[in-house]
Amino acid sequence: MIGERGLRLRVVQAARRLSELGLNSGRSGNLSVRVEGGFLVTPSGAAYEAMHPDDLVYLTSTGDFGGGQRKPSTEWRIHRDVYDRRQDARAVVHTHSPYATTLACLGRGIPAFHYEVAFAGGADIRCSPYATFGTQELSDHAVKALDGRKACLLANHGVLALGDSLEGALGLAEKVENLARIYWQALQVGEPVLLDEVEMSRVVEKFLTYGK
């Protein structure tokens, strides 16, 4: 079983991986992982390449500051609320990935234009209404958009993805960005043909055991 030190190192490595994949740039985005009694979250405004495992901040399940060298991400409320409402979530990744954020700036979610949209848990990937970053209002919008889903877009902001592991959440964030890119490309030609609810329900069911 991985100890806390090892888990902290994995979170830092995942944060750097987001930068390597182009899903986050500079100091944007954040991620967390559930631990006993709360969660570990990346610090506010931290450069990933210089981040140290000890920089990660522990917050209790109620959002109380549990120690650390840095202040928690300004989006700690989202992480707290997702863990509170979604027992299936073991990790949460927030990115400002280019194509998905482009759609979010249009207030546009990702519809059932491709069957892999079902990786996010349903027939579409919703875009939540805009709210100022770091606010409870933003968290409330995000949690609602995640109802029955594992990912959503945040209007004029970015992307949220959750998973049953750190690797799962990171992989879904990467998948959402890839889908957003293909959807954006399709929109340059016209409106893509959408799959119907029956087909998407069938694919969601198949993905429950996909790769297992």
PDB file of C-alpha atoms in Angstrom:
ATOM      1  CA  MET A   1       0.000   0.000   0.000  1.00  0.00           C
ATOM      2  CA  ILE A   2       1.337   3.443  -0.939  1.00  0.00           C
ATOM      3  CA  GLY A   3       2.156   5.651   2.056  1.00  0.00           C
ATOM      4  CA  GLU A   4       1.377   9.352   2.224  1.00  0.00           C
ATOM      5  CA  ARG A   5       4.859  10.305   1.052  1.00  0.00           C
ATOM      6  CA  GLY A   6       4.546   8.122  -2.011  1.00  0.00           C
ATOM      7  CA  LEU A   7       1.066   9.462  -2.711  1.00  0.00           C
ATOM      8  CA  ARG A   8       2.285  13.049  -2.478  1.00  0.00           C
ATOM      9  CA  LEU A   9       5.016  12.259  -4.987  1.00  0.00           C
ATOM     10  CA  ARG A  10       2.482  10.735  -7.381  1.00  0.00           C
ATOM     11  CA  VAL A  11       0.310  13.873  -7.183  1.00  0.00           C
ATOM     12  CA  VAL A  12       3.315  16.068  -8.014  1.00  0.00           C
ATOM     13  CA  GLN A  13       4.220  13.779 -10.918  1.00  0.00           C
ATOM     14  CA  ALA A  14       0.625  13.909 -12.179  1.00  0.00           C
ATOM     15  CA  ALA A  15       0.643  17.712 -11.971  1.00  0.00           C
ATOM     16  CA  ARG A  16       3.799  17.841 -14.053  1.00  0.00           C
ATOM     17  CA  ARG A  17       2.296  15.353 -16.489  1.00  0.00           C
ATOM     18  CA  LEU A  18      -0.606  17.751 -17.077  1.00  0.00           C
ATOM     19  CA  SER A  19       1.907  20.370 -18.187  1.00  0.00           C
ATOM     20  CA  GLU A  20       3.788  17.899 -20.383  1.00  0.00           C
ATOM     21  CA  LEU A  21       0.537  16.940 -22.128  1.00  0.00           C
ATOM     22  CA  GLY A  22      -0.323  20.595 -22.720  1.00  0.00           C
ATOM     23  CA  LEU A  23      -3.439  20.352 -20.567  1.00  0.00           C
ATOM     24  CA  ASN A  24      -2.202  23.089 -18.248  1.00  0.00           C
ATOM     25  CA  SER A  25       0.303  25.866 -18.786  1.00  0.00           C
ATOM     26  CA  GLY A  26       2.158  28.024 -16.307  1.00  0.00           C
ATOM     27  CA  ARG A  27       0.419  27.939 -12.951  1.00  0.00           C
ATOM     28  CA  SER A  28      -3.093  27.136 -14.177  1.00  0.00           C
ATOM     29  CA  GLY A  29      -5.255  24.249 -13.007  1.00  0.00           C
ATOM     30  CA  ASN A  30      -5.086  22.073  -9.917  1.00  0.00           C
ATOM     31  CA  LEU A  31      -5.618  18.506  -8.778  1.00  0.00           C
ATOM     32  CA  SER A  32      -6.296  16.533  -5.642  1.00  0.00           C
ATOM     33  CA  VAL A  33      -6.544  13.031  -4.282  1.00  0.00           C
ATOM     34  CA  ARG A  34      -8.787  11.690  -1.527  1.00  0.00           C
ATOM     35  CA  VAL A  35      -7.091  10.497   1.660  1.00  0.00           C
ATOM     36  CA  GLU A  36      -8.413   9.379   5.035  1.00  0.00           C
ATOM     37  CA  GLY A  37     -10.376  12.205   6.616  1.00  0.00           C
ATOM     38  CA  GLY A  38      -9.994  14.610   3.713  1.00  0.00           C
ATOM     39  CA  PHE A  39      -7.862  15.259   0.649  1.00  0.00           C
ATOM     40  CA  LEU A  40      -4.485  16.471  -0.588  1.00  0.00           C
ATOM     41  CA  VAL A  41      -4.642  19.348  -3.054  1.00  0.00           C
ATOM     42  CA  THR A  42      -2.035  21.275  -5.011  1.00  0.00           C
ATOM     43  CA  PRO A  43      -1.089  24.684  -3.604  1.00  0.00           C
ATOM     44  CA  SER A  44      -2.335  28.008  -4.934  1.00  0.00           C
ATOM     45  CA  GLY A  45      -0.398  29.548  -7.815  1.00  0.00           C
ATOM     46  CA  ALA A  46       2.372  26.961  -7.781  1.00  0.00           C
ATOM     47  CA  ALA A  47       4.674  26.294 -10.719  1.00  0.00           C
ATOM     48  CA  TYR A  48       4.417  22.554 -11.276  1.00  0.00           C
ATOM     49  CA  GLU A  49       8.046  22.089 -12.270  1.00  0.00           C
ATOM     50  CA  ALA A  50       9.177  23.514  -8.929  1.00  0.00           C
ATOM     51  CA  MET A  51       6.510  21.845  -6.787  1.00  0.00           C
ATOM     52  CA  HIS A  52       7.695  19.662  -3.906  1.00  0.00           C
ATOM     53  CA  PRO A  53       5.607  16.882  -2.310  1.00  0.00           C
ATOM     54  CA  ASP A  54       5.604  18.846   0.947  1.00  0.00           C
ATOM     55  CA  ASP A  55       3.936  21.771  -0.860  1.00  0.00           C
ATOM     56  CA  LEU A  56       0.706  19.793  -1.174  1.00  0.00           C
ATOM     57  CA  VAL A  57      -1.937  20.918   1.292  1.00  0.00           C
ATOM     58  CA  TYR A  58      -4.067  18.616   3.416  1.00  0.00           C
ATOM     59  CA  LEU A  59      -7.666  19.714   3.943  1.00  0.00           C
ATOM     60  CA  THR A  60     -10.212  17.894   6.060  1.00  0.00           C
ATOM     61  CA  SER A  61     -13.495  16.670   4.605  1.00  0.00           C
ATOM     62  CA  THR A  62     -15.104  19.878   5.877  1.00  0.00           C
ATOM     63  CA  GLY A  63     -12.476  22.043   4.187  1.00  0.00           C
ATOM     64  CA  ASP A  64     -10.514  22.926   7.315  1.00  0.00           C
ATOM     65  CA  PHE A  65      -6.858  23.671   6.709  1.00  0.00           C
ATOM     66  CA  GLY A  66      -4.819  20.773   8.009  1.00  0.00           C
ATOM     67  CA  GLY A  67      -1.324  22.056   7.456  1.00  0.00           C
ATOM     68  CA  GLY A  68       1.210  22.469   4.693  1.00  0.00           C
ATOM     69  CA  GLN A  69       3.757  24.980   3.532  1.00  0.00           C
ATOM     70  CA  ARG A  70       1.448  26.707   1.076  1.00  0.00           C
ATOM     71  CA  LYS A  71      -2.108  27.944   0.780  1.00  0.00           C
ATOM     72  CA  PRO A  72      -4.469  25.464  -0.924  1.00  0.00           C
ATOM     73  CA  SER A  73      -5.636  25.961  -4.486  1.00  0.00           C
ATOM     74  CA  THR A  74      -8.274  28.664  -4.795  1.00  0.00           C
ATOM     75  CA  GLU A  75     -10.580  25.939  -6.144  1.00  0.00           C
ATOM     76  CA  TRP A  76     -10.372  23.815  -2.978  1.00  0.00           C
ATOM     77  CA  ARG A  77     -14.161  24.178  -2.554  1.00  0.00           C
ATOM     78  CA  ILE A  78     -14.780  22.236  -5.754  1.00  0.00           C
ATOM     79  CA  HIS A  79     -12.545  19.405  -4.592  1.00  0.00           C
ATOM     80  CA  ARG A  80     -14.178  19.330  -1.156  1.00  0.00           C
ATOM     81  CA  ASP A  81     -17.707  19.324  -2.567  1.00  0.00           C
ATOM     82  CA  VAL A  82     -16.991  16.669  -5.189  1.00  0.00           C
ATOM     83  CA  TYR A  83     -15.569  14.326  -2.543  1.00  0.00           C
ATOM     84  CA  ASP A  84     -18.517  15.054  -0.275  1.00  0.00           C
ATOM     85  CA  ARG A  85     -21.114  14.198  -2.921  1.00  0.00           C
ATOM     86  CA  ARG A  86     -19.322  11.606  -5.018  1.00  0.00           C
ATOM     87  CA  GLN A  87     -18.094   8.574  -3.126  1.00  0.00           C
ATOM     88  CA  ASP A  88     -16.808   7.155  -6.423  1.00  0.00           C
ATOM     89  CA  ALA A  89     -14.311  10.019  -6.762  1.00  0.00           C
ATOM     90  CA  ARG A  90     -10.819   9.250  -5.531  1.00  0.00           C
ATOM     91  CA  ALA A  91      -9.119  12.044  -7.474  1.00  0.00           C
ATOM     92  CA  VAL A  92     -10.127  15.314  -9.147  1.00  0.00           C
ATOM     93  CA  VAL A  93      -8.252  17.055 -11.951  1.00  0.00           C
ATOM     94  CA  HIS A  94      -8.938  20.630 -13.076  1.00  0.00           C
ATOM     95  CA  THR A  95      -7.339  21.854 -16.295  1.00  0.00           C
ATOM     96  CA  HIS A  96      -7.387  24.824 -18.630  1.00  0.00           C
ATOM     97  CA  SER A  97      -6.720  22.632 -21.661  1.00  0.00           C
ATOM     98  CA  PRO A  98      -6.923  24.657 -24.917  1.00  0.00           C
ATOM     99  CA  TYR A  99      -9.704  23.067 -26.968  1.00  0.00           C
ATOM    100  CA  ALA A 100     -12.009  22.211 -24.083  1.00  0.00           C
ATOM    101  CA  THR A 101     -11.538  25.693 -22.647  1.00  0.00           C
ATOM    102  CA  THR A 102     -12.301  27.173 -26.067  1.00  0.00           C
ATOM    103  CA  LEU A 103     -15.665  25.399 -26.031  1.00  0.00           C
ATOM    104  CA  ALA A 104     -16.196  26.490 -22.421  1.00  0.00           C
ATOM    105  CA  CYS A 105     -15.617  30.108 -23.456  1.00  0.00           C
ATOM    106  CA  LEU A 106     -18.461  29.652 -25.929  1.00  0.00           C
ATOM    107  CA  GLY A 107     -20.642  28.203 -23.184  1.00  0.00           C
ATOM    108  CA  ARG A 108     -20.761  25.050 -25.242  1.00  0.00           C
ATOM    109  CA  GLY A 109     -20.558  21.517 -23.865  1.00  0.00           C
ATOM    110  CA  ILE A 110     -19.614  18.407 -25.841  1.00  0.00           C
ATOM    111  CA  PRO A 111     -22.609  16.521 -27.249  1.00  0.00           C
ATOM    112  CA  ALA A 112     -22.832  12.895 -28.403  1.00  0.00           C
ATOM    113  CA  PHE A 113     -20.907  13.499 -31.628  1.00  0.00           C
ATOM    114  CA  HIS A 114     -18.599  10.532 -30.847  1.00  0.00           C
ATOM    115  CA  TYR A 115     -19.247   7.416 -28.803  1.00  0.00           C
ATOM    116  CA  GLU A 116     -16.220   8.086 -26.586  1.00  0.00           C
ATOM    117  CA  VAL A 117     -18.101  10.977 -24.989  1.00  0.00           C
ATOM    118  CA  ALA A 118     -19.618   8.163 -22.919  1.00  0.00           C
ATOM    119  CA  PHE A 119     -16.290   7.786 -21.106  1.00  0.00           C
ATOM    120  CA  ALA A 120     -17.478  10.776 -19.063  1.00  0.00           C
ATOM    121  CA  GLY A 121     -20.470   8.752 -17.876  1.00  0.00           C
ATOM    122  CA  GLY A 122     -23.354   9.899 -20.054  1.00  0.00           C
ATOM    123  CA  ALA A 123     -24.626  11.120 -23.411  1.00  0.00           C
ATOM    124  CA  ASP A 124     -22.820  14.462 -23.197  1.00  0.00           C
ATOM    125  CA  ILE A 125     -20.265  16.507 -21.308  1.00  0.00           C
ATOM    126  CA  ARG A 126     -22.086  19.490 -19.854  1.00  0.00           C
ATOM    127  CA  CYS A 127     -20.845  23.051 -19.550  1.00  0.00           C
ATOM    128  CA  SER A 128     -21.712  24.658 -16.225  1.00  0.00           C
ATOM    129  CA  PRO A 129     -22.697  28.352 -15.956  1.00  0.00           C
ATOM    130  CA  TYR A 130     -19.984  30.905 -15.300  1.00  0.00           C
ATOM    131  CA  ALA A 131     -19.033  31.997 -11.786  1.00  0.00           C
ATOM    132  CA  THR A 132     -15.952  33.743 -10.413  1.00  0.00           C
ATOM    133  CA  PHE A 133     -13.036  31.398  -9.723  1.00  0.00           C
ATOM    134  CA  GLY A 134     -12.547  30.263  -6.159  1.00  0.00           C
ATOM    135  CA  THR A 135     -16.169  30.844  -5.138  1.00  0.00           C
ATOM    136  CA  GLN A 136     -18.807  28.595  -3.650  1.00  0.00           C
ATOM    137  CA  GLU A 137     -21.064  29.543  -6.563  1.00  0.00           C
ATOM    138  CA  LEU A 138     -18.585  28.037  -9.011  1.00  0.00           C
ATOM    139  CA  SER A 139     -18.393  24.857  -6.961  1.00  0.00           C
ATOM    140  CA  ASP A 140     -22.184  24.591  -6.804  1.00  0.00           C
ATOM    141  CA  HIS A 141     -22.432  24.951 -10.599  1.00  0.00           C
ATOM    142  CA  ALA A 142     -19.689  22.366 -11.121  1.00  0.00           C
ATOM    143  CA  VAL A 143     -21.236  19.767  -8.823  1.00  0.00           C
ATOM    144  CA  LYS A 144     -24.567  20.144 -10.602  1.00  0.00           C
ATOM    145  CA  ALA A 145     -22.951  19.743 -14.033  1.00  0.00           C
ATOM    146  CA  LEU A 146     -21.209  16.596 -12.766  1.00  0.00           C
ATOM    147  CA  ASP A 147     -24.486  14.948 -11.746  1.00  0.00           C
ATOM    148  CA  GLY A 148     -24.369  11.531 -13.412  1.00  0.00           C
ATOM    149  CA  ARG A 149     -21.086  12.467 -15.095  1.00  0.00           C
ATOM    150  CA  LYS A 150     -17.363  12.127 -14.476  1.00  0.00           C
ATOM    151  CA  ALA A 151     -16.372  15.313 -16.298  1.00  0.00           C
ATOM    152  CA  CYS A 152     -17.727  18.722 -17.169  1.00  0.00           C
ATOM    153  CA  LEU A 153     -16.653  22.033 -18.647  1.00  0.00           C
ATOM    154  CA  LEU A 154     -16.715  25.247 -16.630  1.00  0.00           C
ATOM    155  CA  ALA A 155     -17.941  28.234 -18.662  1.00  0.00           C
ATOM    156  CA  ASN A 156     -15.182  30.727 -19.530  1.00  0.00           C
ATOM    157  CA  HIS A 157     -12.805  28.721 -17.366  1.00  0.00           C
ATOM    158  CA  GLY A 158     -11.799  25.122 -18.036  1.00  0.00           C
ATOM    159  CA  VAL A 159     -12.437  21.453 -17.330  1.00  0.00           C
ATOM    160  CA  LEU A 160     -13.101  19.154 -14.382  1.00  0.00           C
ATOM    161  CA  ALA A 161     -12.523  15.407 -14.466  1.00  0.00           C
ATOM    162  CA  LEU A 162     -12.802  12.890 -11.659  1.00  0.00           C
ATOM    163  CA  GLY A 163     -11.760   9.281 -11.396  1.00  0.00           C
ATOM    164  CA  ASP A 164     -11.529   6.263  -9.148  1.00  0.00           C
ATOM    165  CA  SER A 165      -7.756   6.808  -9.168  1.00  0.00           C
ATOM    166  CA  LEU A 166      -5.314   9.611  -9.856  1.00  0.00           C
ATOM    167  CA  GLU A 167      -4.392   7.990 -13.157  1.00  0.00           C
ATOM    168  CA  GLY A 168      -8.072   7.609 -14.053  1.00  0.00           C
ATOM    169  CA  ALA A 169      -8.839  11.279 -13.465  1.00  0.00           C
ATOM    170  CA  LEU A 170      -5.785  12.399 -15.420  1.00  0.00           C
ATOM    171  CA  GLY A 171      -6.631  10.042 -18.272  1.00  0.00           C
ATOM    172  CA  LEU A 172     -10.190  11.350 -18.451  1.00  0.00           C
ATOM    173  CA  ALA A 173      -8.976  14.963 -18.516  1.00  0.00           C
ATOM    174  CA  GLU A 174      -6.779  14.027 -21.470  1.00  0.00           C
ATOM    175  CA  LYS A 175      -9.705  12.232 -23.146  1.00  0.00           C
ATOM    176  CA  VAL A 176     -11.987  15.271 -22.735  1.00  0.00           C
ATOM    177  CA  GLU A 177      -9.387  17.517 -24.361  1.00  0.00           C
ATOM    178  CA  ASN A 178      -9.008  15.123 -27.288  1.00  0.00           C
ATOM    179  CA  LEU A 179     -12.779  14.959 -27.775  1.00  0.00           C
ATOM    180  CA  ALA A 180     -13.003  18.740 -27.568  1.00  0.00           C
ATOM    181  CA  ARG A 181     -10.364  19.070 -30.282  1.00  0.00           C
ATOM    182  CA  ILE A 182     -12.151  16.658 -32.625  1.00  0.00           C
ATOM    183  CA  TYR A 183     -15.503  18.344 -31.938  1.00  0.00           C
ATOM    184  CA  TRP A 184     -14.007  21.773 -32.641  1.00  0.00           C
ATOM    185  CA  GLN A 185     -12.498  20.453 -35.882  1.00  0.00           C
ATOM    186  CA  ALA A 186     -15.850  19.011 -36.947  1.00  0.00           C
ATOM    187  CA  LEU A 187     -17.533  22.351 -36.255  1.00  0.00           C
ATOM    188  CA  GLN A 188     -15.218  24.003 -38.776  1.00  0.00           C
ATOM    189  CA  VAL A 189     -17.013  22.003 -41.479  1.00  0.00           C
ATOM    190  CA  GLY A 190     -20.529  21.937 -40.039  1.00  0.00           C
ATOM    191  CA  GLU A 191     -22.638  20.530 -37.234  1.00  0.00           C
ATOM    192  CA  PRO A 192     -21.625  16.892 -36.657  1.00  0.00           C
ATOM    193  CA  VAL A 193     -24.151  14.076 -36.669  1.00  0.00           C
ATOM    194  CA  LEU A 194     -25.080  13.151 -33.092  1.00  0.00           C
ATOM    195  CA  LEU A 195     -25.641   9.666 -31.738  1.00  0.00           C
ATOM    196  CA  ASP A 196     -29.034   9.085 -30.137  1.00  0.00           C
ATOM    197  CA  GLU A 197     -29.786   8.416 -26.472  1.00  0.00           C
ATOM    198  CA  VAL A 198     -30.333   4.691 -27.038  1.00  0.00           C
ATOM    199  CA  GLU A 199     -26.894   4.245 -28.573  1.00  0.00           C
ATOM    200  CA  MET A 200     -25.160   6.367 -25.954  1.00  0.00           C
ATOM    201  CA  SER A 201     -26.843   4.408 -23.159  1.00  0.00           C
ATOM    202  CA  ARG A 202     -25.599   1.216 -24.794  1.00  0.00           C
ATOM    203  CA  VAL A 203     -22.044   2.571 -24.953  1.00  0.00           C
ATOM    204  CA  VAL A 204     -22.120   3.836 -21.354  1.00  0.00           C
ATOM    205  CA  GLU A 205     -23.070   0.311 -20.270  1.00  0.00           C
ATOM    206  CA  LYS A 206     -20.248  -1.237 -22.319  1.00  0.00           C
ATOM    207  CA  PHE A 207     -17.717   1.172 -20.833  1.00  0.00           C
ATOM    208  CA  LEU A 208     -18.553  -0.030 -17.299  1.00  0.00           C
ATOM    209  CA  THR A 209     -16.384  -3.074 -17.959  1.00  0.00           C
ATOM    210  CA  TYR A 210     -14.110  -1.606 -20.648  1.00  0.00           C
ATOM    211  CA  GLY A 211     -10.439  -2.345 -19.963  1.00  0.00           C
ATOM    212  CA  LYS A 212     -11.216  -4.356 -16.831  1.00  0.00           C
TER     213      LYS A 212
END
